[in-house]
XYZ file of C-alpha atoms in Angstrom:
752
model
C 0.000 0.000 0.000
C 2.843 2.416 0.846
C 4.454 2.147 -2.584
C 1.072 2.514 -4.298
C 0.401 5.771 -2.443
C 3.803 7.068 -3.557
C 2.969 6.190 -7.156
C -0.411 7.910 -6.894
C 1.201 11.001 -5.368
C 3.728 11.164 -8.194
C 1.055 10.564 -10.792
C -1.409 13.142 -9.482
C 0.838 15.601 -7.646
C -0.366 18.357 -9.956
C -4.019 17.554 -9.233
C -6.960 15.706 -10.799
C -7.071 12.974 -8.158
C -9.819 10.406 -8.887
C -13.146 11.617 -7.511
C -14.918 8.254 -7.125
C -13.887 4.884 -5.676
C -14.541 3.220 -9.048
C -12.101 5.511 -10.859
C -9.530 5.109 -8.094
C -9.751 1.312 -8.292
C -9.080 1.464 -12.023
C -6.052 3.739 -11.545
C -4.625 1.445 -8.861
C -5.153 -1.634 -11.031
C -3.226 0.080 -13.836
C -0.390 0.874 -11.437
C -0.287 -2.702 -10.110
C -0.264 -4.183 -13.607
C 2.323 -1.861 -15.162
C 4.713 -1.523 -12.227
C 4.564 -5.201 -11.141
C 4.214 -4.008 -7.545
C 2.941 -7.414 -6.428
C 6.388 -8.819 -7.288
C 8.357 -6.465 -5.001
C 9.910 -7.683 -1.754
C 7.707 -5.371 0.279
C 4.520 -6.646 -1.360
C 5.487 -10.284 -0.874
C 6.021 -9.659 2.825
C 2.522 -8.219 3.114
C 0.797 -10.564 0.638
C 2.452 -13.876 -0.334
C 0.008 -14.311 -3.226
C -0.655 -11.862 -6.043
C -4.377 -12.173 -5.386
C -3.900 -10.820 -1.847
C -2.952 -7.332 -2.995
C -6.119 -5.851 -4.505
C -7.172 -2.307 -5.311
C -9.996 -2.649 -2.782
C -7.557 -3.659 -0.028
C -5.320 -0.668 -0.832
C -8.255 1.794 -0.821
C -9.473 0.355 2.475
C -6.073 0.976 4.075
C -5.786 4.453 2.554
C -9.041 5.359 4.288
C -7.830 3.792 7.528
C -4.764 6.034 7.296
C -6.961 9.114 6.876
C -5.729 9.950 3.369
C -9.216 10.137 1.871
C -12.901 9.886 2.787
C -16.151 9.323 0.935
C -18.554 12.290 1.004
C -21.798 11.221 -0.666
C -20.667 9.882 -4.035
C -17.447 11.897 -4.043
C -14.011 10.728 -2.964
C -12.311 13.574 -1.091
C -8.541 13.747 -0.606
C -6.491 15.221 2.249
C -3.446 16.299 0.259
C -1.473 17.570 3.230
C -1.864 14.165 4.942
C -0.703 12.420 1.781
C 2.395 14.617 1.655
C 3.128 13.963 5.338
C 2.565 10.236 4.776
C 4.957 10.091 1.814
C 7.552 12.242 3.561
C 7.667 9.934 6.594
C 8.286 6.665 4.717
C 11.533 4.716 5.351
C 14.278 4.560 2.709
C 13.502 0.958 1.765
C 9.985 1.884 0.636
C 11.140 5.086 -1.082
C 13.651 3.048 -3.110
C 10.996 0.588 -4.318
C 8.575 3.449 -5.001
C 11.111 5.311 -7.139
C 11.707 2.188 -9.209
C 7.977 1.652 -9.653
C 7.415 5.289 -10.646
C 10.050 4.994 -13.379
C 7.984 2.225 -14.987
C 4.923 4.493 -14.922
C 6.533 7.463 -16.718
C 4.079 7.674 -19.659
C 1.114 7.344 -17.324
C 2.403 10.051 -14.999
C 2.982 12.568 -17.754
C -0.474 12.055 -19.243
C -2.116 13.442 -16.111
C -0.449 16.857 -16.041
C -2.896 18.685 -18.311
C -5.862 18.708 -15.908
C -4.365 21.014 -13.300
C -3.485 24.630 -13.912
C 0.265 24.482 -14.497
C 1.795 27.413 -16.313
C 4.855 25.443 -17.400
C 5.003 22.284 -19.466
C 6.720 19.298 -17.920
C 9.738 17.909 -19.689
C 10.385 14.266 -20.420
C 12.790 13.559 -17.603
C 12.106 10.575 -15.399
C 9.627 11.564 -12.681
C 10.790 11.187 -9.104
C 9.120 10.873 -5.746
C 7.549 14.297 -4.927
C 8.779 16.279 -1.977
C 6.358 17.422 0.722
C 5.069 20.954 0.151
C 5.498 20.905 -3.635
C 4.233 24.240 -4.988
C 2.998 25.320 -8.374
C 5.760 26.268 -10.829
C 6.276 29.935 -11.645
C 4.695 31.005 -14.963
C 7.096 32.216 -17.613
C 4.716 33.873 -20.083
C 1.500 35.842 -19.944
C -0.134 33.295 -22.233
C 0.357 30.510 -19.691
C -1.667 32.344 -16.996
C -4.608 33.487 -19.135
C -7.491 31.435 -20.465
C -11.162 31.762 -21.423
C -13.938 30.159 -19.368
C -16.110 28.352 -21.888
C -19.602 29.708 -22.659
C -19.299 32.701 -20.305
C -17.754 35.567 -22.264
C -15.134 35.830 -19.514
C -11.399 35.317 -19.369
C -9.180 34.630 -16.369
C -5.821 36.189 -15.679
C -4.286 34.080 -12.923
C -1.709 36.342 -11.264
C 0.988 34.492 -9.299
C 4.090 36.679 -9.442
C 5.030 40.226 -8.518
C 6.020 40.947 -12.102
C 2.706 39.701 -13.462
C 0.775 41.707 -10.855
C 2.679 44.857 -11.766
C 1.979 44.271 -15.459
C -1.763 43.774 -14.857
C -1.981 46.901 -12.711
C -0.287 49.020 -15.354
C -2.619 47.796 -18.103
C -6.012 48.250 -16.383
C -7.190 51.585 -14.940
C -9.948 49.935 -12.905
C -7.515 47.514 -11.299
C -5.045 50.258 -10.378
C -7.803 52.584 -9.139
C -7.156 55.511 -11.494
C -10.173 55.017 -13.747
C -13.934 55.315 -13.403
C -16.537 52.586 -13.658
C -17.404 49.260 -12.106
C -15.796 46.064 -10.845
C -16.786 43.042 -8.748
C -14.660 41.640 -5.929
C -14.557 38.389 -3.994
C -12.031 36.691 -1.715
C -11.237 33.061 -0.887
C -9.884 31.590 2.340
C -11.603 34.241 4.463
C -11.826 35.164 7.262
C -8.962 33.092 8.698
C -6.720 33.744 5.732
C -6.635 35.688 2.493
C -5.517 33.234 -0.188
C -7.080 34.668 -3.348
C -8.567 38.020 -4.341
C -10.709 38.001 -7.482
C -11.449 41.273 -9.284
C -13.723 41.253 -12.333
C -13.633 44.204 -14.739
C -15.793 45.051 -17.744
C -14.357 44.865 -21.281
C -12.114 47.804 -22.116
C -13.005 47.558 -25.800
C -16.231 46.683 -27.594
C -16.449 42.999 -28.371
C -13.760 41.958 -25.903
C -14.238 39.742 -22.855
C -14.874 40.439 -19.189
C -11.519 39.999 -17.469
C -11.289 38.416 -14.026
C -7.979 38.865 -12.244
C -7.447 35.987 -9.815
C -4.604 37.272 -7.654
C -2.809 34.607 -5.622
C -1.953 36.178 -2.256
C -0.346 32.941 -1.081
C 2.184 33.044 -3.911
C 2.808 36.807 -4.058
C 2.297 37.839 -0.439
C -0.780 39.328 1.218
C 0.799 42.661 2.122
C 2.072 43.366 -1.388
C -1.238 42.410 -3.010
C -3.308 44.485 -0.592
C -1.117 47.557 -0.972
C -1.362 47.190 -4.750
C -5.182 47.170 -4.827
C -5.672 49.751 -2.063
C -6.195 52.643 -4.546
C -9.025 50.637 -6.132
C -10.690 49.925 -2.778
C -10.419 53.581 -1.736
C -11.536 55.049 -5.070
C -14.636 57.262 -5.074
C -15.061 56.768 -8.817
C -15.248 52.982 -9.044
C -18.224 51.012 -7.699
C -17.130 47.731 -6.089
C -19.772 44.977 -6.144
C -19.438 42.392 -3.360
C -21.987 39.777 -2.333
C -22.289 39.314 1.455
C -19.243 41.384 2.323
C -18.914 40.436 6.011
C -16.016 37.974 5.970
C -14.255 39.628 3.034
C -14.144 42.898 4.970
C -12.716 41.159 8.034
C -9.933 39.565 5.972
C -9.080 42.757 4.068
C -9.050 44.905 7.198
C -6.926 42.304 9.023
C -4.402 42.729 6.222
C -4.150 46.406 7.165
C -6.507 47.906 4.581
C -8.844 50.752 5.524
C -10.667 53.693 3.994
C -12.937 51.664 1.687
C -15.294 53.620 -0.588
C -18.136 52.997 -3.051
C -18.898 49.429 -1.971
C -22.241 47.941 -3.010
C -23.287 44.715 -1.296
C -25.626 42.953 -3.719
C -27.066 40.918 -0.841
C -28.606 44.109 0.572
C -30.232 44.814 -2.792
C -31.601 41.257 -2.857
C -32.996 41.724 0.654
C -34.771 44.893 -0.446
C -36.462 42.865 -3.202
C -37.345 39.761 -1.165
C -37.322 40.641 2.536
C -34.793 37.834 3.077
C -31.470 39.060 4.546
C -29.628 35.823 3.699
C -30.050 35.553 -0.090
C -27.202 33.488 -1.537
C -25.351 34.317 -4.721
C -27.082 31.788 -6.986
C -30.483 32.919 -5.705
C -29.462 36.511 -6.496
C -28.396 35.605 -10.037
C -31.598 33.654 -10.632
C -33.670 36.543 -9.290
C -32.216 38.907 -11.892
C -32.248 36.420 -14.751
C -28.460 36.083 -14.839
C -26.687 32.738 -15.418
C -26.221 30.784 -12.186
C -22.794 29.790 -10.910
C -22.259 26.312 -12.435
C -19.669 25.194 -9.856
C -21.232 26.632 -6.686
C -22.917 23.589 -5.173
C -20.129 21.152 -5.986
C -17.443 23.448 -4.598
C -19.378 24.111 -1.401
C -19.422 20.366 -0.733
C -15.668 20.174 -1.272
C -14.998 23.152 1.017
C -17.247 21.673 3.695
C -15.105 18.545 3.918
C -11.729 20.211 3.320
C -11.192 23.561 5.003
C -7.693 23.917 3.513
C -8.830 23.994 -0.114
C -7.520 27.492 -0.847
C -4.221 27.349 1.027
C -2.782 24.330 -0.814
C -0.776 24.679 -4.001
C -1.074 23.920 -6.841
C -4.726 24.883 -7.294
C -6.879 22.859 -9.644
C -8.010 24.738 -12.717
C -11.652 24.149 -11.740
C -10.996 25.762 -8.339
C -9.575 28.871 -10.003
C -12.556 29.062 -12.358
C -14.964 28.706 -9.434
C -13.265 31.589 -7.637
C -13.230 33.725 -10.781
C -16.942 33.230 -11.456
C -17.762 34.311 -7.887
C -16.716 37.796 -8.966
C -17.388 37.736 -12.706
C -21.052 36.726 -12.531
C -21.883 39.671 -10.250
C -21.244 42.092 -13.109
C -24.361 40.752 -14.890
C -26.498 42.027 -12.004
C -25.490 45.688 -12.059
C -27.447 46.735 -15.152
C -30.652 45.331 -13.659
C -30.003 47.021 -10.324
C -29.445 50.348 -12.042
C -32.624 49.954 -14.089
C -34.599 49.396 -10.881
C -32.989 51.922 -8.533
C -31.511 54.606 -10.758
C -28.508 56.641 -9.635
C -30.177 57.828 -6.434
C -31.246 54.342 -5.358
C -27.804 52.905 -6.094
C -26.307 55.634 -3.914
C -28.659 54.686 -1.053
C -27.734 50.991 -1.317
C -24.053 51.976 -1.241
C -24.662 54.039 1.910
C -26.169 50.958 3.566
C -23.310 48.800 2.255
C -20.656 51.101 3.696
C -22.417 51.022 7.083
C -22.479 47.217 6.866
C -18.761 47.126 6.034
C -17.888 49.296 9.042
C -19.967 47.111 11.362
C -18.489 43.878 9.981
C -14.947 45.150 10.522
C -15.701 46.369 14.056
C -17.534 43.213 15.165
C -15.451 40.543 13.409
C -17.831 39.706 10.578
C -21.093 39.629 12.518
C -24.298 41.072 11.093
C -26.259 43.943 12.582
C -29.939 43.033 12.709
C -33.224 44.503 13.834
C -36.831 43.398 13.364
C -39.098 44.719 10.616
C -42.461 45.570 12.165
C -44.143 45.895 8.757
C -42.902 42.422 7.789
C -44.320 40.653 10.869
C -41.209 41.337 12.937
C -38.973 39.349 10.573
C -35.197 39.667 10.900
C -33.854 42.517 8.780
C -30.457 44.079 8.169
C -30.233 47.214 10.291
C -28.366 49.140 7.592
C -31.081 48.519 4.993
C -34.007 49.376 7.280
C -32.209 52.534 8.366
C -31.978 53.950 4.833
C -35.359 52.863 3.437
C -37.942 52.818 6.263
C -36.437 53.447 9.712
C -39.905 53.860 11.236
C -40.471 50.109 10.764
C -37.361 49.051 12.691
C -37.687 47.458 16.115
C -34.223 47.521 17.647
C -32.701 46.277 20.846
C -33.234 48.916 23.514
C -30.786 49.348 26.403
C -31.899 47.028 29.207
C -33.623 48.619 32.189
C -32.981 46.777 35.437
C -35.945 46.397 37.793
C -34.091 44.554 40.531
C -35.537 45.830 43.853
C -32.587 44.201 45.612
C -32.902 46.639 48.536
C -35.927 44.712 49.835
C -33.784 41.589 50.146
C -30.853 43.411 51.769
C -33.221 44.927 54.344
C -33.875 41.432 55.729
C -30.238 41.117 56.856
C -28.741 42.185 60.191
C -27.363 45.715 59.799
C -23.710 44.721 60.247
C -23.964 42.223 57.362
C -25.028 44.809 54.777
C -21.777 46.811 54.453
C -20.554 44.876 51.389
C -23.882 45.419 49.638
C -24.686 49.115 50.183
C -22.893 52.347 49.440
C -20.928 53.687 52.390
C -23.028 55.702 54.827
C -26.314 54.909 53.010
C -28.789 52.079 52.507
C -28.524 52.372 48.704
C -27.343 49.140 47.034
C -23.957 49.219 45.322
C -23.677 48.779 41.566
C -22.416 45.213 42.079
C -25.331 44.385 44.366
C -27.767 45.839 41.845
C -26.421 44.013 38.791
C -24.152 41.128 39.871
C -25.569 39.791 43.152
C -27.056 36.315 42.680
C -27.457 34.692 46.109
C -27.059 35.468 49.803
C -26.272 32.406 51.940
C -26.803 32.303 55.698
C -26.049 29.185 57.774
C -26.094 28.936 61.561
C -22.600 28.936 63.045
C -20.886 29.955 59.796
C -19.823 33.182 58.102
C -22.481 34.883 55.996
C -21.579 35.227 52.322
C -23.017 36.127 48.954
C -22.241 35.275 45.349
C -21.388 38.008 42.855
C -21.350 36.100 39.592
C -18.922 33.225 40.222
C -17.165 34.977 43.128
C -17.911 34.383 46.813
C -17.898 37.539 48.943
C -18.082 37.347 52.750
C -20.508 39.862 54.237
C -18.251 40.630 57.200
C -14.488 41.041 57.313
C -14.509 39.647 60.854
C -13.805 35.922 60.584
C -15.405 35.408 64.009
C -18.707 36.992 62.948
C -20.948 33.928 62.597
C -24.655 33.672 61.847
C -26.830 32.890 64.886
C -30.050 30.916 65.200
C -31.807 34.052 66.447
C -30.901 35.909 63.223
C -32.288 33.076 61.105
C -35.512 33.012 63.177
C -35.873 36.789 62.824
C -35.714 36.619 59.018
C -38.140 33.668 58.904
C -40.627 35.597 61.051
C -40.494 38.525 58.608
C -41.279 36.140 55.758
C -44.257 34.584 57.488
C -43.002 31.001 57.190
C -42.301 28.537 54.361
C -44.485 26.421 52.111
C -44.286 22.658 51.648
C -41.457 23.190 49.157
C -39.401 25.088 51.787
C -39.688 28.292 49.786
C -40.929 31.741 50.728
C -41.067 35.199 49.171
C -41.826 38.860 49.683
C -45.186 40.368 48.761
C -45.166 41.403 45.062
C -41.405 40.889 44.850
C -39.465 38.482 42.651
C -36.896 37.334 45.211
C -36.987 33.735 46.427
C -35.893 32.585 49.869
C -35.352 28.854 50.388
C -34.839 27.194 53.759
C -32.493 24.429 54.905
C -33.914 22.428 57.809
C -32.460 20.099 60.405
C -33.941 16.706 61.226
C -36.441 18.348 63.559
C -37.779 20.597 60.806
C -36.155 23.749 62.161
C -34.768 26.222 59.615
C -31.000 26.481 60.142
C -29.950 27.961 56.795
C -31.275 30.328 54.134
C -30.553 30.710 50.407
C -31.790 34.123 49.324
C -31.968 34.220 45.511
C -32.180 37.664 43.901
C -35.101 37.991 41.479
C -34.614 40.415 38.591
C -36.712 41.844 35.830
C -34.943 43.427 32.880
C -37.335 45.392 30.735
C -36.490 44.646 27.104
C -34.713 41.394 27.975
C -36.712 39.339 25.459
C -36.098 41.755 22.567
C -33.771 39.304 20.807
C -36.721 36.888 20.485
C -39.344 39.321 19.237
C -39.469 37.750 15.750
C -40.523 34.454 17.343
C -42.703 35.938 20.082
C -44.720 38.337 17.913
C -44.009 37.097 14.400
C -44.941 33.434 14.875
C -47.171 31.120 16.900
C -44.464 28.558 17.663
C -43.738 27.104 21.096
C -40.371 28.048 22.596
C -38.198 26.123 25.075
C -35.432 28.033 26.868
C -32.562 25.822 28.049
C -29.720 26.690 30.402
C -27.921 25.948 33.634
C -29.174 27.334 36.962
C -28.240 31.008 37.133
C -27.964 31.419 33.359
C -30.884 33.862 33.183
C -33.711 31.629 31.899
C -36.325 33.027 34.275
C -35.508 36.666 33.514
C -36.031 35.941 29.803
C -39.332 34.205 30.535
C -40.591 37.154 32.607
C -40.081 39.693 29.841
C -41.399 37.273 27.204
C -44.641 37.059 29.212
C -44.990 40.840 29.167
C -44.356 41.036 25.401
C -46.864 38.277 24.597
C -49.506 39.607 26.995
C -49.684 42.860 25.033
C -51.418 40.901 22.248
C -52.585 37.542 23.565
C -54.445 35.914 26.419
C -51.464 34.651 28.420
C -51.641 32.564 31.569
C -48.601 31.865 33.756
C -48.494 28.553 35.625
C -46.326 29.825 38.462
C -44.790 27.119 40.623
C -43.465 28.600 43.888
C -44.330 32.053 42.488
C -41.035 32.006 40.599
C -42.159 34.141 37.643
C -44.605 36.675 39.071
C -43.468 36.928 42.681
C -45.121 36.256 46.031
C -48.573 37.343 47.148
C -52.039 37.370 45.616
C -51.272 40.241 43.243
C -48.685 39.313 40.588
C -45.617 41.442 39.988
C -45.980 44.127 37.258
C -43.282 42.373 35.198
C -45.863 40.043 33.608
C -47.902 42.923 32.215
C -51.494 41.961 31.408
C -50.932 38.221 31.786
C -52.879 36.194 34.350
C -51.233 33.962 36.928
C -52.205 30.581 38.390
C -50.239 29.775 41.531
C -49.113 26.188 42.072
C -49.089 25.005 45.695
C -46.241 22.492 45.212
C -44.000 20.974 42.560
C -46.070 17.780 42.546
C -49.161 19.734 41.502
C -47.614 21.560 38.532
C -48.721 19.090 35.832
C -52.317 19.071 37.114
C -52.465 22.871 37.178
C -51.167 22.987 33.582
C -54.081 20.846 32.395
C -56.541 22.728 34.621
C -55.383 26.018 33.116
C -56.269 24.830 29.600
C -59.593 23.313 30.619
C -60.860 26.201 32.735
C -59.253 29.384 31.414
C -58.674 28.800 27.659
C -55.436 30.791 27.251
C -53.799 31.456 23.889
C -50.368 31.057 25.467
C -49.250 29.170 28.571
C -45.973 30.017 30.300
C -44.174 27.647 32.687
C -40.876 28.579 34.290
C -39.391 25.119 34.639
C -40.357 21.685 33.361
C -38.405 19.009 35.192
C -40.509 15.873 35.685
C -42.103 13.261 33.377
C -45.664 14.229 34.330
C -44.976 17.816 33.258
C -43.552 16.582 29.946
C -46.774 14.677 29.314
C -48.882 17.649 30.450
C -46.997 19.925 28.047
C -47.726 17.518 25.193
C -51.418 17.533 26.129
C -51.501 21.332 26.242
C -49.825 21.583 22.820
C -52.254 19.064 21.305
C -55.139 21.255 22.456
C -53.812 24.124 20.382
C -52.236 26.195 23.146
C -48.840 27.727 22.545
C -46.236 27.096 25.275
C -43.262 29.116 26.482
C -41.204 27.204 29.049
C -37.731 26.603 30.433
C -35.719 23.538 31.438
C -32.221 22.732 32.663
C -29.266 21.835 30.440
C -28.708 22.215 26.710
C -30.171 20.377 23.727
C -27.629 17.552 23.682
C -27.978 16.979 27.431
C -31.761 17.099 27.131
C -31.678 14.236 24.630
C -29.687 12.162 27.134
C -32.268 12.829 29.854
C -34.820 10.018 29.566
C -37.376 11.900 31.656
C -37.311 15.146 29.665
C -36.380 14.303 26.083
C -40.043 13.897 25.218
C -40.109 17.716 25.073
C -38.261 17.509 21.748
C -39.885 14.375 20.350
C -38.312 11.613 22.429
C -35.826 8.956 21.342
C -36.379 5.348 20.330
C -33.992 2.600 19.261
C -34.754 0.660 16.085
C -33.148 -2.522 14.767
C -31.763 -2.537 11.223
C -31.212 -5.393 8.825
C -27.647 -6.283 7.840
C -27.765 -4.405 4.542
C -29.355 -1.292 6.043
C -26.905 -1.372 8.972
C -23.908 -1.531 6.624
C -25.261 1.326 4.503
C -25.879 3.398 7.622
C -22.341 2.757 8.895
C -20.842 3.702 5.517
C -22.893 6.902 5.392
C -21.929 7.993 8.903
C -18.245 7.249 8.410
C -18.015 8.704 4.883
C -17.059 5.338 3.517
C -14.603 4.429 6.263
C -16.700 1.941 8.239
C -14.206 -0.865 7.482
C -16.859 -3.533 7.804
C -17.855 -2.489 11.325
C -21.486 -1.607 11.911
C -24.227 -1.586 14.528
C -27.648 -3.084 13.925
C -29.362 -0.555 16.186
C -30.029 3.091 15.507
C -31.416 5.897 17.677
C -34.072 8.054 16.061
C -36.654 10.649 17.046
C -39.851 9.053 18.302
C -42.387 11.764 17.463
C -43.065 15.445 16.903
C -41.374 17.839 19.354
C -43.629 19.679 21.779
C -41.422 22.735 21.297
C -40.600 24.093 17.848
C -37.841 26.546 18.780
C -34.961 26.034 21.214
C -33.124 28.912 22.895
C -29.885 27.963 24.659
C -28.348 30.332 27.208
C -25.185 29.881 29.245
C -24.120 31.094 32.639
C -21.867 34.121 32.295
C -23.053 34.748 28.709
C -26.464 36.277 29.364
C -26.308 38.483 26.296
C -25.411 35.745 23.810
C -28.133 33.256 22.913
C -28.027 30.312 20.522
C -31.327 29.729 18.784
C -32.478 26.659 16.887
C -35.321 27.522 14.513
C -36.271 23.918 13.799
C -36.049 21.614 16.822
C -37.014 18.593 14.742
C -34.115 18.993 12.299
C -31.649 19.699 15.117
C -32.676 16.586 17.080
C -32.379 14.425 13.966
C -28.884 15.803 13.320
C -27.726 15.076 16.888
C -29.089 11.520 16.818
C -27.313 11.076 13.488
C -24.011 12.056 15.090
C -23.877 15.412 13.311
C -23.648 19.043 14.355
C -26.789 21.158 14.265
C -27.193 24.713 13.000
C -27.988 27.603 15.317
C -28.372 31.347 15.095
C -26.027 33.151 17.454
C -27.590 36.409 18.632
C -25.555 38.774 20.785
C -26.418 42.200 22.141
C -24.760 45.093 23.870
C -27.058 45.702 26.885
C -26.248 49.413 26.817
C -26.763 49.969 23.066
C -29.417 49.322 20.417
C -27.294 46.659 18.715
C -28.081 43.013 18.029
C -25.286 41.027 16.384
C -26.132 37.951 14.363
C -24.127 35.013 13.083
C -24.645 31.386 12.082
C -22.874 28.590 13.944
C -22.874 24.824 14.432
C -22.941 23.066 17.802
């Protein structure tokens, strides 16, 4: 197998590796037959008989070694692993490989024409390639220029300083001294800047669109960026870019600034469709332009190989894909101008420049708001701002409604110094915004938790909590319920007791209850723009309940909302609910055991449009939630953990459809193993498979984390996400982040 890999590397070092297992088998058979590899000493050690060494056996071991994988019907190669593999072989194998390669000389040379290689190979005997082989330097302009068939476009692949200088001197758009239009795209972004593609219109009637594919890896990023800076800064040349976010991050990271006259065609597409995420092919189709013929295939390749653009040499098809990313955008401009006119184009460019500035400042994230006129759908802030700002619903700075002073007032006076401003009874900033719990235990020092930090309430190590102080606080509360919880009238704080074996309270956990007005603003598209049920997941202290409280207020402005309030967690203690729930109604639950019954009673007796439950944590509540949903009532609820942990929790995973194990036949099990391992199952498979049992009770999942209260991960389709997890895959989420002091919501896509 080792010698065969060396032969394949020599044969295909310039590119064009077989893309299916069938083609690879044929190539290996040719190598075995022509090089007589089965007769070598190494082969005889591994396989005494000729029949033992087969193409299938070699492919199997290549996959075991991680040199290639099967992705769908495609065979994908890890070229850097192949080079490392070849470079690490012992001399004995290298010697046999070199001899075998010499026998394959005609075959090797016949493969060179499929990769872009600006020089022609000679007829010398090929040798074992060295790791890190790079593309040869072009010697003539002709060797780096070719026409893309049936497009009316030509590529100039620029790989040297001299060639770059020549191109700049011959094109006034490229060097930034002219007036007109170009289209720009980058590859390798945002982590690197491997290629920059710049498409320019014909300089003479009847000539072709020219796309300059500038190889930053070969020439150097700094030199390339400095060379095109006049173009990027020009006020006389419009630069078309589609979805500029990551390109701007890469260009600015290279030291470029002062961009002008940028037009993001994705913003124009959003203005037409209301969809802020229109892809390039959808844009081209929308305007009747030819679609990108290589887009889908190349996206699959890039998904499985993140180093596509950093490796050299580049396949000719890769260069053409990159070139068309820029060249095809030029077809759109005439249609945009016909629709918008000069004034409209100027407005789109204003929005595009604002988008570019935001992307650079916030590392490629989007700035979003919610379009009231479009049922609170997500919209690009820059576009709404220039066309109809009155329709924008933005994130407002959060307003804290903590009332922490009421909790501090329960403490002995000498234990309040760390929580109030000196000489006053006014809570400190940290107490107002960071205080989570106050813990009092008989015979121990009183302390509180500020975030993840413990703070003792007295500097005197001998100041210990007494039984009398505990009794005094309990008397102010009026006692505890069966769940050992108590509260303050119309306040959100929760006080929980720890009892000894005689039932006497000997410790208190005083949890601060907060209400942040505007806290649910990042969910307004789901709350007001849909009727879907939402499950908020997170660890204790991650802020689930504060989100639920504000969500209740938002929903109650339009719907009949009823809160099933176990231990008065959402709407506070007392007969009159806290103002934080707005116009919603509240049903108090006497104990945790009664929560499921009250949920069903709420639907039967009070017919709400929306039911809100702070925490679902037991099987009976899971079943009650399913019953409520089946009766047409929307549910907003919270639970502990995250989506992956929820699926491992047998008692709660019914909230997202449940999990069942099915038995597969041998054939189906093998196919499933091959699919999951991208063809590398190696004959190993399991005859059981976990799959979703039914429809999820909750349609949308919001995941929050402790310490990251302003960054939420949202799954729009719980069903698809659960299926992906059970299939061993990552699932897609929307990452929404806000600045609590500003009207900014940042948006990005991610996989978990």
